[in-house]
Amino acid sequence: MAGEPRRFFERKRRSKNAGVCAFVVVVALGSGCGTTQRGSYYQNDGPPDQVPNDIASTPDATPRVELFLARVNRPYVALGRSYTPLTTDVAFHQRGVASWYGKQFHGNRTASGEIYDMFAMTAAHPTLPIPSYVRVTHSRTQASVIVRVNDRGPFKFDRIIDLSYAAAAKLGFAASGTVAVEVERLTHAQIAAGQWRGAGVEPLNLPAP
C-alpha cells in the first residue's frame, strides 16, 4: 500500500448539548515506514504473497442502485480533520492522486461493515456516499475501472481515493503505489439507464488542476 495508515470507525455517544454527533475515527498508526521511494509500502501492508496471474483481468464492479447506509454517511473526524460525506444522489467528479491498500487489511471489516477483499473491485473515499459506484480513470493512459465504494479514507492530504489491490493492478499502478486519476461517481439514474457501459458517463468540463 502506498496510502496512509488505515482507520477503524466507532459510533460516538450523543452529547446532551450536541444536536448531531459524528463518527470518531480511531486510526491505527503504522510504524517503521521511513521511506518515500516508489514501490515502497507501509511496514505491514503490501501486495498478496502470491499474485494471481489473471489479477489484471478482474471484472469491474457491476453498478446497481443501492440505498445509502446512514450510519457511515454522517460527519466524522480523522487525524484531526473533519469530513462531511455526501448524503444525496448527486454527480461527482474529482481529479487527484489514487493509492491502494492490500494484505494488511484483507479480511478486516470496512466502514460499511463488509469484509475487505483485496481481490475485489472496491475502494475507499472520504466523502462519497456509501455505497457508491465510481469510474476511476488513469490520467495518462486513459484506462479505467469501475469500483464500488464501501470504505472510508484515504486520510492523507494529497490522496483522493484508496483502491483495492485488484483495482490498482488493473489500472497498472500496483507497483508504483500511486497514480494521477479522475474519479466520476455514477448516479442512480445513470446506473438505471445503463450509462456506465462502454464509454461511460459524459465527463464534466472542469478547469485544469
PDB file of C-alpha atoms in Angstrom:
ATOM      1  CA  MET A   1       0.000   0.000   0.000  1.00  0.00           C
ATOM      2  CA  ALA A   2       1.204   3.463  -0.785  1.00  0.00           C
ATOM      3  CA  GLY A   3      -1.580   5.206   1.079  1.00  0.00           C
ATOM      4  CA  GLU A   4      -1.938   6.262   4.701  1.00  0.00           C
ATOM      5  CA  PRO A   5      -2.460   4.379   7.982  1.00  0.00           C
ATOM      6  CA  ARG A   6      -5.869   2.754   7.916  1.00  0.00           C
ATOM      7  CA  ARG A   7      -8.873   3.569  10.017  1.00  0.00           C
ATOM      8  CA  PHE A   8     -11.449   1.998  12.305  1.00  0.00           C
ATOM      9  CA  PHE A   9     -14.853   3.603  12.885  1.00  0.00           C
ATOM     10  CA  GLU A  10     -16.677   3.910  16.173  1.00  0.00           C
ATOM     11  CA  ARG A  11     -20.028   5.492  16.897  1.00  0.00           C
ATOM     12  CA  LYS A  12     -19.721   8.490  19.200  1.00  0.00           C
ATOM     13  CA  ARG A  13     -22.196   8.780  22.060  1.00  0.00           C
ATOM     14  CA  ARG A  14     -24.772  11.523  21.595  1.00  0.00           C
ATOM     15  CA  SER A  15     -23.897  14.543  23.751  1.00  0.00           C
ATOM     16  CA  LYS A  16     -26.614  16.168  25.826  1.00  0.00           C
ATOM     17  CA  ASN A  17     -25.624  19.517  24.354  1.00  0.00           C
ATOM     18  CA  ALA A  18     -24.968  18.452  20.792  1.00  0.00           C
ATOM     19  CA  GLY A  19     -27.638  18.125  18.159  1.00  0.00           C
ATOM     20  CA  VAL A  20     -25.606  15.983  15.812  1.00  0.00           C
ATOM     21  CA  CYS A  21     -22.824  13.584  16.681  1.00  0.00           C
ATOM     22  CA  ALA A  22     -20.166  12.442  14.296  1.00  0.00           C
ATOM     23  CA  PHE A  23     -18.128   9.340  13.887  1.00  0.00           C
ATOM     24  CA  VAL A  24     -14.881   9.226  15.776  1.00  0.00           C
ATOM     25  CA  VAL A  25     -12.144   7.661  13.737  1.00  0.00           C
ATOM     26  CA  VAL A  26      -9.513   5.809  15.702  1.00  0.00           C
ATOM     27  CA  VAL A  27      -6.556   5.471  13.400  1.00  0.00           C
ATOM     28  CA  ALA A  28      -4.112   2.640  13.817  1.00  0.00           C
ATOM     29  CA  LEU A  29      -0.781   4.208  13.014  1.00  0.00           C
ATOM     30  CA  GLY A  30       1.752   2.058  11.247  1.00  0.00           C
ATOM     31  CA  SER A  31       5.336   2.130  12.472  1.00  0.00           C
ATOM     32  CA  GLY A  32       8.731   1.959  10.876  1.00  0.00           C
ATOM     33  CA  CYS A  33       7.817   3.313   7.439  1.00  0.00           C
ATOM     34  CA  GLY A  34      10.541   5.839   6.832  1.00  0.00           C
ATOM     35  CA  THR A  35      10.954   5.648   3.076  1.00  0.00           C
ATOM     36  CA  THR A  36       9.142   7.522   0.341  1.00  0.00           C
ATOM     37  CA  GLN A  37      10.639   5.603  -2.560  1.00  0.00           C
ATOM     38  CA  ARG A  38       8.322   4.430  -5.325  1.00  0.00           C
ATOM     39  CA  GLY A  39       7.094   0.920  -4.814  1.00  0.00           C
ATOM     40  CA  SER A  40       7.523   1.078  -1.031  1.00  0.00           C
ATOM     41  CA  TYR A  41       4.743   0.068   1.346  1.00  0.00           C
ATOM     42  CA  TYR A  42       3.804   0.600   4.946  1.00  0.00           C
ATOM     43  CA  GLN A  43       5.616  -1.883   7.106  1.00  0.00           C
ATOM     44  CA  ASN A  44       2.772  -4.359   7.395  1.00  0.00           C
ATOM     45  CA  ASP A  45       0.981  -3.757   4.115  1.00  0.00           C
ATOM     46  CA  GLY A  46       1.648  -4.597   0.512  1.00  0.00           C
ATOM     47  CA  PRO A  47       0.603  -6.956  -2.278  1.00  0.00           C
ATOM     48  CA  PRO A  48      -0.521 -10.537  -1.646  1.00  0.00           C
ATOM     49  CA  ASP A  49       2.143 -13.161  -1.092  1.00  0.00           C
ATOM     50  CA  GLN A  50       1.017 -14.793  -4.330  1.00  0.00           C
ATOM     51  CA  VAL A  51      -0.376 -12.528  -7.034  1.00  0.00           C
ATOM     52  CA  PRO A  52      -2.970 -14.272  -9.241  1.00  0.00           C
ATOM     53  CA  ASN A  53      -1.859 -14.487 -12.869  1.00  0.00           C
ATOM     54  CA  ASP A  54      -5.149 -13.011 -14.036  1.00  0.00           C
ATOM     55  CA  ILE A  55      -5.365 -10.175 -11.487  1.00  0.00           C
ATOM     56  CA  ALA A  56      -5.340  -7.522 -14.239  1.00  0.00           C
ATOM     57  CA  SER A  57      -8.372  -9.197 -15.813  1.00  0.00           C
ATOM     58  CA  THR A  58     -10.569  -8.932 -12.732  1.00  0.00           C
ATOM     59  CA  PRO A  59     -14.074  -7.886 -13.873  1.00  0.00           C
ATOM     60  CA  ASP A  60     -15.197  -4.408 -12.892  1.00  0.00           C
ATOM     61  CA  ALA A  61     -17.816  -3.992 -10.208  1.00  0.00           C
ATOM     62  CA  THR A  62     -21.314  -4.170 -11.682  1.00  0.00           C
ATOM     63  CA  PRO A  63     -23.190  -0.996 -10.710  1.00  0.00           C
ATOM     64  CA  ARG A  64     -26.636  -1.333  -9.212  1.00  0.00           C
ATOM     65  CA  VAL A  65     -28.901   1.071  -7.371  1.00  0.00           C
ATOM     66  CA  GLU A  66     -28.337   0.657  -3.627  1.00  0.00           C
ATOM     67  CA  LEU A  67     -29.675   2.556  -0.638  1.00  0.00           C
ATOM     68  CA  PHE A  68     -27.113   4.633   1.245  1.00  0.00           C
ATOM     69  CA  LEU A  69     -26.071   3.457   4.724  1.00  0.00           C
ATOM     70  CA  ALA A  70     -26.947   6.301   7.098  1.00  0.00           C
ATOM     71  CA  ARG A  71     -24.616   5.094   9.838  1.00  0.00           C
ATOM     72  CA  VAL A  72     -21.496   5.628   7.725  1.00  0.00           C
ATOM     73  CA  ASN A  73     -22.597   8.767   5.913  1.00  0.00           C
ATOM     74  CA  ARG A  74     -22.525  11.053   8.955  1.00  0.00           C
ATOM     75  CA  PRO A  75     -19.859  13.706   9.682  1.00  0.00           C
ATOM     76  CA  TYR A  76     -16.704  12.320  11.281  1.00  0.00           C
ATOM     77  CA  VAL A  77     -13.166  13.288  12.249  1.00  0.00           C
ATOM     78  CA  ALA A  78      -9.954  11.580  11.133  1.00  0.00           C
ATOM     79  CA  LEU A  79      -6.450  12.677  12.088  1.00  0.00           C
ATOM     80  CA  GLY A  80      -7.795  15.982  13.366  1.00  0.00           C
ATOM     81  CA  ARG A  81      -9.668  16.815  10.178  1.00  0.00           C
ATOM     82  CA  SER A  82     -13.448  16.943   9.826  1.00  0.00           C
ATOM     83  CA  TYR A  83     -15.238  15.267   6.921  1.00  0.00           C
ATOM     84  CA  THR A  84     -18.871  15.616   5.849  1.00  0.00           C
ATOM     85  CA  PRO A  85     -19.941  12.814   3.491  1.00  0.00           C
ATOM     86  CA  LEU A  86     -22.442  13.425   0.722  1.00  0.00           C
ATOM     87  CA  THR A  87     -25.871  12.059   1.561  1.00  0.00           C
ATOM     88  CA  THR A  88     -27.750  12.628  -1.703  1.00  0.00           C
ATOM     89  CA  ASP A  89     -27.584  11.012  -5.117  1.00  0.00           C
ATOM     90  CA  VAL A  90     -25.574  13.658  -6.965  1.00  0.00           C
ATOM     91  CA  ALA A  91     -22.970  13.627  -9.717  1.00  0.00           C
ATOM     92  CA  PHE A  92     -19.382  13.944  -8.503  1.00  0.00           C
ATOM     93  CA  HIS A  93     -16.147  14.452 -10.400  1.00  0.00           C
ATOM     94  CA  GLN A  94     -12.675  14.774  -8.874  1.00  0.00           C
ATOM     95  CA  ARG A  95      -9.068  14.804 -10.043  1.00  0.00           C
ATOM     96  CA  GLY A  96      -6.135  13.862  -7.875  1.00  0.00           C
ATOM     97  CA  VAL A  97      -3.897  11.033  -6.709  1.00  0.00           C
ATOM     98  CA  ALA A  98      -5.071   7.486  -6.050  1.00  0.00           C
ATOM     99  CA  SER A  99      -3.349   4.947  -3.805  1.00  0.00           C
ATOM    100  CA  TRP A 100      -4.231   1.384  -2.801  1.00  0.00           C
ATOM    101  CA  TYR A 101      -4.392  -0.848   0.260  1.00  0.00           C
ATOM    102  CA  GLY A 102      -3.685  -4.533   0.448  1.00  0.00           C
ATOM    103  CA  LYS A 103      -2.924  -7.572   2.560  1.00  0.00           C
ATOM    104  CA  GLN A 104      -2.733  -5.856   5.957  1.00  0.00           C
ATOM    105  CA  PHE A 105      -6.461  -5.150   5.745  1.00  0.00           C
ATOM    106  CA  HIS A 106      -7.578  -8.181   3.735  1.00  0.00           C
ATOM    107  CA  GLY A 107     -10.339  -9.883   5.706  1.00  0.00           C
ATOM    108  CA  ASN A 108     -10.966  -6.904   8.004  1.00  0.00           C
ATOM    109  CA  ARG A 109     -14.233  -5.006   8.142  1.00  0.00           C
ATOM    110  CA  THR A 110     -14.663  -1.878   6.059  1.00  0.00           C
ATOM    111  CA  ALA A 111     -16.576   1.220   7.182  1.00  0.00           C
ATOM    112  CA  SER A 112     -19.708  -0.311   5.645  1.00  0.00           C
ATOM    113  CA  GLY A 113     -19.342  -3.395   7.819  1.00  0.00           C
ATOM    114  CA  GLU A 114     -18.473  -5.573   4.839  1.00  0.00           C
ATOM    115  CA  ILE A 115     -15.298  -7.637   4.709  1.00  0.00           C
ATOM    116  CA  TYR A 116     -12.439  -6.073   2.756  1.00  0.00           C
ATOM    117  CA  ASP A 117     -11.339  -8.275  -0.143  1.00  0.00           C
ATOM    118  CA  MET A 118      -8.172  -7.043  -1.813  1.00  0.00           C
ATOM    119  CA  PHE A 119      -9.081  -9.092  -4.900  1.00  0.00           C
ATOM    120  CA  ALA A 120     -12.480  -7.404  -5.340  1.00  0.00           C
ATOM    121  CA  MET A 121     -13.096  -4.163  -7.221  1.00  0.00           C
ATOM    122  CA  THR A 122     -13.740  -1.811  -4.322  1.00  0.00           C
ATOM    123  CA  ALA A 123     -12.472   1.500  -2.983  1.00  0.00           C
ATOM    124  CA  ALA A 124     -12.374   3.860  -0.022  1.00  0.00           C
ATOM    125  CA  HIS A 125     -13.311   7.536  -0.318  1.00  0.00           C
ATOM    126  CA  PRO A 126     -13.544  10.137   2.460  1.00  0.00           C
ATOM    127  CA  THR A 127     -16.847  11.764   1.473  1.00  0.00           C
ATOM    128  CA  LEU A 128     -18.725   9.856  -1.236  1.00  0.00           C
ATOM    129  CA  PRO A 129     -21.954   8.185  -0.112  1.00  0.00           C
ATOM    130  CA  ILE A 130     -21.527   4.564   0.941  1.00  0.00           C
ATOM    131  CA  PRO A 131     -22.204   2.558  -1.097  1.00  0.00           C
ATOM    132  CA  SER A 132     -21.439   4.295  -4.386  1.00  0.00           C
ATOM    133  CA  TYR A 133     -20.057   3.230  -7.738  1.00  0.00           C
ATOM    134  CA  VAL A 134     -17.339   5.254  -9.418  1.00  0.00           C
ATOM    135  CA  ARG A 135     -15.367   5.136 -12.627  1.00  0.00           C
ATOM    136  CA  VAL A 136     -11.659   5.731 -11.958  1.00  0.00           C
ATOM    137  CA  THR A 137      -9.602   6.742 -14.989  1.00  0.00           C
ATOM    138  CA  HIS A 138      -5.803   6.693 -15.220  1.00  0.00           C
ATOM    139  CA  SER A 139      -4.968  10.267 -16.265  1.00  0.00           C
ATOM    140  CA  ARG A 140      -2.066   9.276 -18.521  1.00  0.00           C
ATOM    141  CA  THR A 141      -3.195   6.034 -20.159  1.00  0.00           C
ATOM    142  CA  GLN A 142      -6.955   6.716 -20.000  1.00  0.00           C
ATOM    143  CA  ALA A 143      -7.513   3.145 -18.815  1.00  0.00           C
ATOM    144  CA  SER A 144     -10.490   2.997 -16.469  1.00  0.00           C
ATOM    145  CA  VAL A 145     -12.137   0.710 -13.934  1.00  0.00           C
ATOM    146  CA  ILE A 146     -15.459   0.739 -12.111  1.00  0.00           C
ATOM    147  CA  VAL A 147     -15.297   0.113  -8.382  1.00  0.00           C
ATOM    148  CA  ARG A 148     -17.766   0.059  -5.505  1.00  0.00           C
ATOM    149  CA  VAL A 149     -17.021   2.489  -2.662  1.00  0.00           C
ATOM    150  CA  ASN A 150     -17.628   0.719   0.652  1.00  0.00           C
ATOM    151  CA  ASP A 151     -14.932   2.170   2.920  1.00  0.00           C
ATOM    152  CA  ARG A 152     -13.628   5.489   4.259  1.00  0.00           C
ATOM    153  CA  GLY A 153     -10.224   7.010   3.501  1.00  0.00           C
ATOM    154  CA  PRO A 154      -7.632   7.901   2.438  1.00  0.00           C
ATOM    155  CA  PHE A 155      -6.871  10.485   5.123  1.00  0.00           C
ATOM    156  CA  LYS A 156      -3.679  11.804   3.587  1.00  0.00           C
ATOM    157  CA  PHE A 157      -3.928  15.348   2.260  1.00  0.00           C
ATOM    158  CA  ASP A 158      -2.631  14.534  -1.226  1.00  0.00           C
ATOM    159  CA  ARG A 159      -4.772  11.424  -1.895  1.00  0.00           C
ATOM    160  CA  ILE A 160      -8.379  11.362  -3.075  1.00  0.00           C
ATOM    161  CA  ILE A 161      -9.199   7.643  -3.262  1.00  0.00           C
ATOM    162  CA  ASP A 162      -7.819   4.336  -1.980  1.00  0.00           C
ATOM    163  CA  LEU A 163      -8.377   1.415  -4.355  1.00  0.00           C
ATOM    164  CA  SER A 164      -8.278  -2.288  -3.664  1.00  0.00           C
ATOM    165  CA  TYR A 165      -5.164  -4.128  -4.811  1.00  0.00           C
ATOM    166  CA  ALA A 166      -7.088  -5.686  -7.713  1.00  0.00           C
ATOM    167  CA  ALA A 167      -8.291  -2.296  -8.953  1.00  0.00           C
ATOM    168  CA  ALA A 168      -4.776  -0.853  -8.711  1.00  0.00           C
ATOM    169  CA  ALA A 169      -3.346  -3.813 -10.619  1.00  0.00           C
ATOM    170  CA  LYS A 170      -5.976  -3.460 -13.323  1.00  0.00           C
ATOM    171  CA  LEU A 171      -5.187   0.257 -13.685  1.00  0.00           C
ATOM    172  CA  GLY A 172      -1.486  -0.580 -13.841  1.00  0.00           C
ATOM    173  CA  PHE A 173      -0.124   1.200 -10.770  1.00  0.00           C
ATOM    174  CA  ALA A 174       0.185  -1.559  -8.175  1.00  0.00           C
ATOM    175  CA  ALA A 175       3.985  -1.402  -8.395  1.00  0.00           C
ATOM    176  CA  SER A 176       4.313   2.384  -8.193  1.00  0.00           C
ATOM    177  CA  GLY A 177       1.739   2.722  -5.423  1.00  0.00           C
ATOM    178  CA  THR A 178       0.116   5.963  -6.576  1.00  0.00           C
ATOM    179  CA  VAL A 179      -1.125   7.497  -9.810  1.00  0.00           C
ATOM    180  CA  ALA A 180      -2.997  10.564 -11.042  1.00  0.00           C
ATOM    181  CA  VAL A 181      -6.639   9.742 -11.733  1.00  0.00           C
ATOM    182  CA  GLU A 182     -10.070  11.146 -12.415  1.00  0.00           C
ATOM    183  CA  VAL A 183     -12.992   9.901 -10.340  1.00  0.00           C
ATOM    184  CA  GLU A 184     -16.604  10.011 -11.595  1.00  0.00           C
ATOM    185  CA  ARG A 185     -19.497   8.938  -9.415  1.00  0.00           C
ATOM    186  CA  LEU A 186     -22.291   7.122 -11.221  1.00  0.00           C
ATOM    187  CA  THR A 187     -25.686   8.431 -10.136  1.00  0.00           C
ATOM    188  CA  HIS A 188     -28.647   6.130  -9.612  1.00  0.00           C
ATOM    189  CA  ALA A 189     -30.246   7.491 -12.784  1.00  0.00           C
ATOM    190  CA  GLN A 190     -27.098   6.769 -14.797  1.00  0.00           C
ATOM    191  CA  ILE A 191     -26.908   3.258 -13.366  1.00  0.00           C
ATOM    192  CA  ALA A 192     -30.572   2.552 -14.080  1.00  0.00           C
ATOM    193  CA  ALA A 193     -30.122   3.795 -17.655  1.00  0.00           C
ATOM    194  CA  GLY A 194     -27.016   1.669 -18.176  1.00  0.00           C
ATOM    195  CA  GLN A 195     -24.881   4.722 -18.951  1.00  0.00           C
ATOM    196  CA  TRP A 196     -21.901   3.158 -17.187  1.00  0.00           C
ATOM    197  CA  ARG A 197     -21.440   0.644 -20.001  1.00  0.00           C
ATOM    198  CA  GLY A 198     -18.975   1.275 -22.804  1.00  0.00           C
ATOM    199  CA  ALA A 199     -17.550   4.786 -22.832  1.00  0.00           C
ATOM    200  CA  GLY A 200     -19.228   5.660 -19.554  1.00  0.00           C
ATOM    201  CA  VAL A 201     -20.938   8.814 -18.430  1.00  0.00           C
ATOM    202  CA  GLU A 202     -20.500  12.196 -20.021  1.00  0.00           C
ATOM    203  CA  PRO A 203     -17.497  13.844 -18.309  1.00  0.00           C
ATOM    204  CA  LEU A 204     -17.855  17.215 -16.663  1.00  0.00           C
ATOM    205  CA  ASN A 205     -15.921  20.150 -18.075  1.00  0.00           C
ATOM    206  CA  LEU A 206     -13.623  21.005 -15.186  1.00  0.00           C
ATOM    207  CA  PRO A 207     -10.782  23.519 -15.219  1.00  0.00           C
ATOM    208  CA  ALA A 208      -7.302  22.051 -15.298  1.00  0.00           C
ATOM    209  CA  PRO A 209      -5.970  21.387 -11.777  1.00  0.00           C
TER     210      PRO A 209
END
